[in-house]
Amino acid sequence: MSESQLVEYKESWRDEYLKWICGFANAQGGVLYIGIDDKGKAVGVSDAKKSLEDLPNKIRDALGILAEVNLSKKDGKDVIEIKVEPSQFPVNYRGEYHYRSGSTKQQLKGNALNSFLMKKMGVSWESAVVENVKPEQLPDTSFDIFREQALKHKRLSVDDLNLSKRELLEKLQLLTEDGKLTRAAYLLFAKDPNKVAFNSYIKVGYFEDSDILYQDEVKGSLFEQAEKCIDLIFTKYLKATITYDGTTRIETFPFAYGAIREAIYNSIVHRAYNYMNPTQIRVYYNKIVISNDAANVTEDWTEEKLFQKHKSIKYNPLIAEAFFKAGYIETWGRGIQKICDACKENENPLPKYSIDNNDFTVTFEAVAGTAKDGLIYKENLAPGQNTWDVEHGKYIESSQKSSQKSSQKSSQKSSQKIIELIKSDGNITTQDMADKLGISRRAVAKQIARLQEKNIIRRVGADKGGHWEII
C-alpha cells in the first residue's frame, strides 16, 4: 500500500510528526505508520514497547485529541500504527493548523486558515450579516434579471416571482433569522458588491503572447456579471468564421459557447470572495484561460478527479442555490461534464484544469486551424507546418506534397459534387448535401461560400422557399 491522503509512512518517530497527526485530525483522519520507509518497505522500530507507552500521551498533551496506537508486524518487523479519527473541532499544534491534502501536509495560513476555521465551526463567509442595508434598498435591476431567468427556466412559480424583494430573499434563504441581509444577498443583488467583498468583479483581457492589448472590468451584482461577461467575450473579444447558407450569414466561433458560459458561471459560484482577488479571463486568438481563487482550499482535488463523476460540493451554497433557481447552473455536479460535452460538439479539445493551492484555472483551446483573425487560411502556414484539412477535419503535413495535392483534389471534388447536387435538385439543403457527401455541414457551407465568391452558384429567393442556381 502506497502513501495516500489517508496513509503516511515514517522510518522512525520524531516529535515533529505530531504535525502530520494534526493534519489527519483536521482532514478526513488517517493512519501514520512508524517503522516503514517512503517506498513502503518495513524497517522496524527499535523500542516498540516504549513507543506504545509514550506516543498516546504526547498526542494528547500536544494536540488535545486521543489516537489509537497499536503494534503490528510487517515482514516480521515491529511497526507502530497510529490511527487518527477526523476531529469535529479545529486542532492545532503549538498554534499552527495543519491539514492533510493528498499525500502531503500543508500549514493553513491567512484566508485559507480563516475558511477552514469557519467551516469547522459551521459558519460560512457568505452567511455573515451586512449591516445598515435593507432589502428594499437593493436596486431593481438584478431582481428583474433573476425573475426573468427563473421564469424562463421554470425554477420558480409565477406567484413566487411576484413576491416583494424581502419575501423573495427570504424564500432564497438570503436573510438572517432577524431579517438582515447576508453577504450572499448583497453580492447577488447589490449594485456595488465591492462594499462587502473587495475586487468582486471579473477582469477580462485580450493578450498577444505576453502583451495585453486591451481589457475590461465586468462589475455590478453577480447576476449582472453573469449576463454581461458572456456577451462581452463573444461580441468584443472573439471573432467568428463567416460562411453562408444561401443568403444566410453563419458565424462560427472558435470556442464552444456553452462551455465558456458554464465555466464562467462556475467561477462566479465557487469563487472564494474573502480572498479579494478578481476572477481573471485571458483571451488569446487560440485559447481562453479562466482563473480565480477557489473556495476549495482544503479539498484534495486533481484534474483526474474533476473529470470523474463527483458529488456536487457547494462552497458558497447560498450563492449556488440562487444561481440554480435562476437556471444558470445545475445541482448535480454536472458542470464539468456539460463543459466537456459542449467542447466535443463544437469540435474543441477537452479543457485543461490546473489546481495550485487556492488558484483554480481552466484553459480552453480553439478549434483546430483557427488563425489570428478567426478565419482558416492554408496559405498562412509555412512549409513544414501542419495544415488543417477543412473537408476531412484533420491535420495534414504541408511538407508532404502528395498529401497537399490529395487535399486540394478532395476540395475540388467536393465542390464539383455540390454543383452536381444543385443541378439535380435546386431546392436541396446544406444538411442534405452534407449527408450525401459524408462531410460536415460546416465544410459544405465553406465550399458553398467559395462557389458563390467565384460566381459559380447563387441563391435565388429567401432561405425558406428559395432555391439554388448554377450561373
XYZ file of C-alpha atoms in Angstrom:
471
model
C 0.000 0.000 0.000
C 1.476 3.353 -1.045
C 1.154 6.696 0.733
C -2.135 8.489 0.143
C -4.456 11.040 1.697
C -5.160 8.539 4.494
C -1.738 6.887 4.851
C 1.722 8.230 5.779
C 4.995 6.299 6.359
C 7.895 7.331 8.616
C 11.034 5.263 9.317
C 11.343 6.393 12.942
C 9.483 8.656 15.340
C 10.274 12.367 15.657
C 8.147 14.781 17.684
C 7.628 16.987 14.626
C 5.415 14.202 13.241
C 2.756 15.485 15.601
C 2.101 17.977 12.778
C 1.128 15.078 10.500
C -1.255 13.735 13.138
C -2.700 17.250 13.454
C -3.186 17.304 9.668
C -5.029 13.984 9.708
C -7.301 15.149 12.543
C -8.227 18.357 10.701
C -8.958 16.469 7.461
C -10.528 13.049 6.985
C -8.440 11.187 9.512
C -5.762 8.662 8.574
C -3.027 6.291 9.718
C 0.601 7.162 10.441
C 2.962 4.160 10.341
C 6.280 4.310 12.177
C 8.917 1.812 11.008
C 8.136 1.891 7.251
C 10.135 3.865 4.675
C 8.708 6.025 1.841
C 8.721 3.060 -0.546
C 6.519 1.013 1.809
C 9.342 -1.292 2.975
C 9.332 -2.274 6.650
C 12.472 -1.205 8.544
C 11.057 -1.727 12.051
C 11.256 0.323 15.259
C 13.950 -0.191 17.872
C 11.898 0.124 21.078
C 8.261 -0.600 20.256
C 7.199 -1.023 23.908
C 8.386 2.468 24.879
C 6.672 3.994 21.826
C 3.397 2.348 22.779
C 3.627 3.996 26.204
C 4.893 7.451 25.172
C 3.043 8.296 21.950
C -0.570 8.350 23.245
C 0.452 10.821 25.965
C 2.425 13.018 23.575
C -0.507 13.197 21.160
C -2.978 14.008 23.953
C -0.772 16.679 25.551
C 0.287 18.395 22.298
C -2.963 18.198 20.311
C -5.721 17.602 22.825
C -7.013 14.524 20.986
C -6.912 10.780 21.573
C -5.386 8.495 18.956
C -5.279 4.705 18.805
C -1.651 3.483 18.927
C -1.085 -0.177 18.066
C 1.822 -2.538 17.494
C 1.702 -4.586 14.308
C 4.059 -6.764 12.268
C 5.178 -6.229 8.673
C 7.662 -8.607 7.087
C 8.476 -9.872 10.578
C 9.402 -6.426 11.928
C 7.725 -4.289 14.591
C 5.680 -1.393 13.198
C 3.777 1.257 15.175
C 0.342 2.105 13.792
C -1.246 5.430 14.850
C -4.898 5.692 13.849
C -6.304 9.236 13.818
C -10.026 9.998 13.619
C -11.259 13.228 11.990
C -11.886 15.905 14.618
C -15.163 17.772 14.857
C -13.267 20.835 16.094
C -10.116 22.561 14.773
C -6.877 21.006 16.078
C -3.640 22.974 16.356
C -0.035 22.107 17.124
C 1.640 24.930 19.050
C -0.707 27.444 17.454
C -0.237 26.050 13.918
C -3.090 24.481 11.974
C -2.045 21.686 9.643
C -4.155 19.892 7.059
C -3.736 16.650 5.120
C -4.322 17.125 1.395
C -3.477 14.297 -0.981
C -0.255 12.704 0.232
C 1.103 15.993 1.583
C 0.692 18.079 4.725
C 0.163 21.805 4.462
C 0.043 24.505 7.089
C -3.034 26.680 6.793
C -2.474 30.431 6.907
C -4.303 33.648 6.067
C -7.569 33.260 4.156
C -7.128 29.507 3.905
C -6.998 29.285 7.685
C -9.995 31.594 8.088
C -12.048 29.482 5.671
C -11.029 26.288 7.453
C -11.923 27.593 10.911
C -15.273 28.961 9.749
C -16.117 25.665 8.059
C -15.215 23.670 11.174
C -17.406 25.942 13.287
C -20.320 25.598 10.874
C -20.129 29.205 9.677
C -19.643 30.349 6.088
C -18.273 33.675 4.864
C -21.299 34.299 2.662
C -23.767 33.893 5.539
C -22.322 36.766 7.599
C -24.542 39.826 8.156
C -24.371 43.063 6.153
C -25.362 45.881 8.459
C -27.263 49.073 7.626
C -28.720 47.844 4.313
C -32.355 46.808 3.939
C -33.734 44.559 1.167
C -35.911 47.417 -0.071
C -32.762 49.487 -0.742
C -31.378 46.987 -3.261
C -31.853 48.107 -6.901
C -34.467 46.535 -9.169
C -32.037 45.570 -11.955
C -30.732 42.310 -10.532
C -34.159 41.271 -9.250
C -35.513 41.751 -12.793
C -32.726 39.554 -14.196
C -33.376 36.870 -11.593
C -37.151 36.855 -12.112
C -36.777 36.683 -15.889
C -34.297 33.789 -15.799
C -36.127 31.844 -13.068
C -39.377 32.100 -15.040
C -37.644 31.135 -18.291
C -36.100 28.018 -16.732
C -39.226 27.222 -14.689
C -37.326 27.055 -11.419
C -39.901 29.177 -9.546
C -43.622 29.710 -9.968
C -45.185 32.957 -11.155
C -46.566 33.514 -7.652
C -43.073 33.195 -6.181
C -41.680 35.710 -8.644
C -44.368 38.241 -7.758
C -43.169 38.354 -4.175
C -41.624 41.525 -2.771
C -37.842 41.846 -2.557
C -37.830 40.932 1.114
C -40.149 37.954 0.614
C -38.115 36.703 -2.337
C -34.869 36.955 -0.374
C -36.496 35.079 2.498
C -37.561 32.321 0.124
C -33.982 32.080 -1.167
C -32.754 31.933 2.466
C -30.638 35.026 1.889
C -31.793 36.801 5.042
C -30.767 36.050 8.630
C -33.319 34.973 11.218
C -33.779 38.582 12.277
C -34.343 39.736 8.675
C -30.925 41.190 7.880
C -29.101 40.826 4.568
C -26.391 38.208 4.240
C -23.218 38.825 2.274
C -24.537 36.407 -0.342
C -27.669 38.519 -0.831
C -25.582 41.661 -1.196
C -23.228 40.077 -3.740
C -26.112 38.688 -5.780
C -28.312 41.792 -5.921
C -26.415 44.949 -4.892
C -25.145 47.396 -7.495
C -21.650 47.538 -5.968
C -20.686 44.277 -4.186
C -17.193 45.692 -3.552
C -18.534 47.181 -0.330
C -18.552 43.714 1.257
C -16.050 41.872 -0.976
C -13.236 43.968 -2.430
C -12.400 43.238 -6.093
C -15.559 41.156 -6.529
C -15.608 41.754 -10.272
C -14.343 39.939 -13.388
C -11.293 41.208 -15.256
C -11.171 40.342 -18.958
C -8.147 40.998 -21.167
C -7.074 40.225 -24.728
C -3.476 39.034 -24.997
C -0.996 38.532 -27.797
C 1.790 36.405 -26.368
C 2.521 38.093 -23.020
C 1.332 41.557 -24.063
C -2.153 42.756 -23.159
C -3.799 44.684 -25.995
C -6.995 45.787 -24.236
C -9.054 44.910 -21.185
C -12.399 45.396 -19.438
C -13.724 45.105 -15.909
C -17.154 43.496 -15.601
C -18.775 44.940 -12.478
C -22.182 45.006 -10.852
C -24.087 42.322 -8.978
C -23.194 38.672 -9.589
C -26.308 38.274 -11.730
C -25.282 41.295 -13.801
C -21.745 39.938 -14.167
C -23.100 36.603 -15.379
C -25.129 38.343 -18.082
C -22.553 40.948 -19.133
C -19.426 38.789 -19.214
C -20.687 36.227 -21.724
C -21.922 38.929 -24.114
C -18.670 40.869 -23.819
C -16.466 37.909 -24.690
C -18.500 36.776 -27.694
C -19.099 40.264 -29.115
C -15.833 42.093 -28.434
C -13.123 39.533 -27.729
C -13.813 36.734 -30.211
C -14.060 36.736 -33.998
C -16.179 34.227 -35.830
C -15.555 32.385 -39.077
C -18.055 33.713 -41.635
C -19.809 31.313 -44.017
C -23.119 31.430 -45.877
C -26.029 29.063 -46.215
C -27.752 30.608 -49.187
C -28.164 34.236 -48.232
C -27.956 33.418 -44.524
C -24.765 34.542 -42.826
C -23.367 31.878 -40.473
C -20.927 32.831 -37.719
C -18.892 30.001 -36.194
C -16.828 30.817 -33.102
C -13.539 29.031 -32.351
C -14.784 28.177 -28.835
C -17.894 26.365 -27.615
C -20.343 28.974 -26.334
C -21.933 26.578 -23.846
C -18.568 25.538 -22.402
C -17.320 29.095 -21.847
C -20.656 30.125 -20.352
C -20.702 27.193 -17.924
C -17.092 27.818 -16.864
C -17.779 31.497 -16.145
C -20.882 30.654 -14.103
C -18.873 28.103 -12.119
C -16.125 30.640 -11.458
C -18.712 33.062 -10.047
C -20.423 30.480 -7.847
C -17.321 28.721 -6.456
C -15.026 31.701 -6.025
C -13.525 32.456 -2.591
C -14.720 36.048 -2.241
C -12.896 36.538 1.051
C -9.580 36.266 -0.861
C -10.388 39.608 -2.508
C -8.858 38.922 -5.928
C -10.913 39.375 -9.116
C -11.690 36.496 -11.421
C -9.395 36.790 -14.446
C -10.218 35.789 -18.027
C -7.347 35.936 -20.511
C -8.384 35.696 -24.146
C -5.938 34.757 -26.911
C -6.721 34.030 -30.543
C -6.253 30.309 -29.882
C -7.159 29.856 -26.196
C -9.161 31.239 -23.278
C -7.835 30.966 -19.716
C -10.213 31.454 -16.754
C -8.703 31.573 -13.269
C -9.799 32.588 -9.794
C -9.287 31.847 -6.126
C -11.401 28.783 -5.470
C -13.076 28.160 -2.149
C -11.981 24.505 -2.048
C -8.757 25.220 -0.192
C -8.919 22.062 1.914
C -10.172 19.604 -0.703
C -7.906 17.107 -2.450
C -8.927 17.997 -6.000
C -6.927 16.922 -9.024
C -7.636 17.244 -12.746
C -8.231 13.491 -12.889
C -10.841 13.641 -10.115
C -12.595 16.594 -11.722
C -13.170 14.627 -14.928
C -14.584 11.699 -12.973
C -18.082 11.601 -11.520
C -18.068 13.533 -8.250
C -20.564 14.894 -5.794
C -21.732 18.477 -6.082
C -19.905 20.491 -3.415
C -21.312 23.981 -2.894
C -18.601 26.125 -1.361
C -20.936 29.107 -1.495
C -24.248 27.250 -1.023
C -26.401 30.391 -0.767
C -24.980 31.869 -3.984
C -25.134 28.469 -5.694
C -28.790 27.989 -4.760
C -29.717 31.415 -6.128
C -27.876 30.669 -9.399
C -29.672 27.327 -9.596
C -33.075 28.943 -9.062
C -32.209 31.375 -11.855
C -31.391 28.435 -14.156
C -27.713 29.260 -14.609
C -26.335 26.042 -13.082
C -27.390 22.510 -12.173
C -27.266 20.962 -8.700
C -25.849 17.545 -9.513
C -22.178 18.348 -10.115
C -22.611 18.131 -13.905
C -20.861 21.402 -14.703
C -17.613 19.867 -15.947
C -19.470 17.175 -17.873
C -21.576 19.846 -19.596
C -18.395 21.765 -20.458
C -16.810 18.660 -21.986
C -19.954 17.800 -23.946
C -20.107 21.331 -25.381
C -16.434 21.175 -26.393
C -16.924 17.839 -28.148
C -19.978 19.104 -30.015
C -18.064 22.180 -31.221
C -15.005 20.045 -32.120
C -12.830 21.693 -29.464
C -10.242 19.773 -27.419
C -11.302 18.980 -23.868
C -10.423 21.743 -21.378
C -7.330 21.561 -19.195
C -7.621 22.141 -15.442
C -4.844 23.337 -13.169
C -5.105 23.494 -9.367
C -2.274 25.216 -7.493
C -3.081 25.774 -3.820
C -6.063 28.151 -3.996
C -5.687 29.067 -7.667
C -8.104 27.220 -9.947
C -7.524 27.583 -13.699
C -9.285 26.142 -16.735
C -7.871 26.527 -20.253
C -9.924 26.158 -23.445
C -8.210 25.631 -26.792
C -9.710 26.896 -30.036
C -10.879 24.563 -32.783
C -8.025 23.259 -34.895
C -6.846 25.599 -37.647
C -8.011 28.844 -36.021
C -5.956 31.768 -37.323
C -5.432 35.112 -35.594
C -8.265 36.814 -37.463
C -10.670 33.991 -36.647
C -10.536 32.550 -40.176
C -8.863 29.439 -41.572
C -6.237 30.037 -44.250
C -3.999 27.267 -45.509
C -1.642 29.796 -47.094
C -0.879 31.280 -43.659
C 1.149 28.208 -42.772
C 4.828 27.920 -43.647
C 6.284 24.776 -45.279
C 6.692 22.005 -42.739
C 3.841 23.229 -40.546
C 0.602 21.364 -40.077
C -2.291 22.341 -42.322
C -5.931 21.928 -41.337
C -7.942 19.956 -43.888
C -11.426 21.508 -43.673
C -13.195 18.790 -45.648
C -11.888 15.880 -43.607
C -11.484 17.585 -40.237
C -7.853 16.594 -39.641
C -4.266 17.834 -39.920
C -2.028 17.046 -42.878
C 1.687 17.740 -43.166
C 2.195 20.623 -45.586
C 5.660 19.261 -46.350
C 4.057 16.179 -47.854
C 3.193 17.362 -51.341
C 1.211 14.288 -52.147
C -0.987 14.871 -49.117
C -1.483 18.512 -50.108
C -2.461 17.553 -53.634
C -4.826 14.946 -52.243
C -6.448 17.560 -50.002
C -6.758 20.030 -52.871
C -8.242 17.358 -55.112
C -10.641 16.395 -52.324
C -11.749 20.024 -52.006
C -12.259 20.326 -55.752
C -14.098 17.017 -55.791
C -16.438 18.153 -53.018
C -17.124 21.415 -54.862
C -17.899 19.539 -58.058
C -20.247 17.178 -56.225
C -22.069 20.146 -54.685
C -22.560 21.596 -58.182
C -23.895 18.245 -59.404
C -26.303 18.015 -56.433
C -27.611 21.512 -57.168
C -28.057 20.638 -60.854
C -30.191 17.657 -59.894
C -32.144 19.461 -57.137
C -32.053 23.234 -56.793
C -34.047 23.025 -53.540
C -31.506 20.835 -51.736
C -30.405 21.992 -48.258
C -26.855 22.178 -46.956
C -27.646 19.444 -44.427
C -28.799 17.145 -47.232
C -25.587 17.928 -49.101
C -23.513 17.085 -46.035
C -25.352 13.788 -45.570
C -24.885 12.801 -49.225
C -21.204 13.800 -49.334
C -20.301 12.362 -45.946
C -18.730 15.603 -44.659
C -19.734 18.141 -42.039
C -22.320 20.859 -42.649
C -19.623 23.398 -41.793
C -17.424 22.044 -44.620
C -20.364 22.244 -47.044
C -21.034 25.840 -46.039
C -17.392 26.758 -46.690
C -17.483 25.168 -50.136
C -20.726 26.978 -50.990
C -19.213 30.274 -49.884
C -16.247 29.712 -52.214
C -18.501 28.783 -55.115
C -20.580 31.921 -54.537
C -17.489 34.112 -54.396
C -16.390 32.689 -57.754
C -19.861 33.340 -59.213
C -20.374 29.656 -59.955
C -23.633 29.332 -57.984
C -26.143 31.738 -56.458
C -29.097 31.680 -54.156
C -32.418 32.869 -55.575
C -35.127 33.968 -53.167
C -35.304 33.674 -49.402
C -33.684 30.947 -47.322
C -37.060 29.301 -46.945
C -38.788 28.852 -50.256
C -35.776 29.883 -52.353
C -33.511 27.686 -54.459
C -30.014 27.310 -55.843
C -28.983 28.068 -59.433
C -25.864 27.385 -61.473
C -24.514 30.590 -63.051
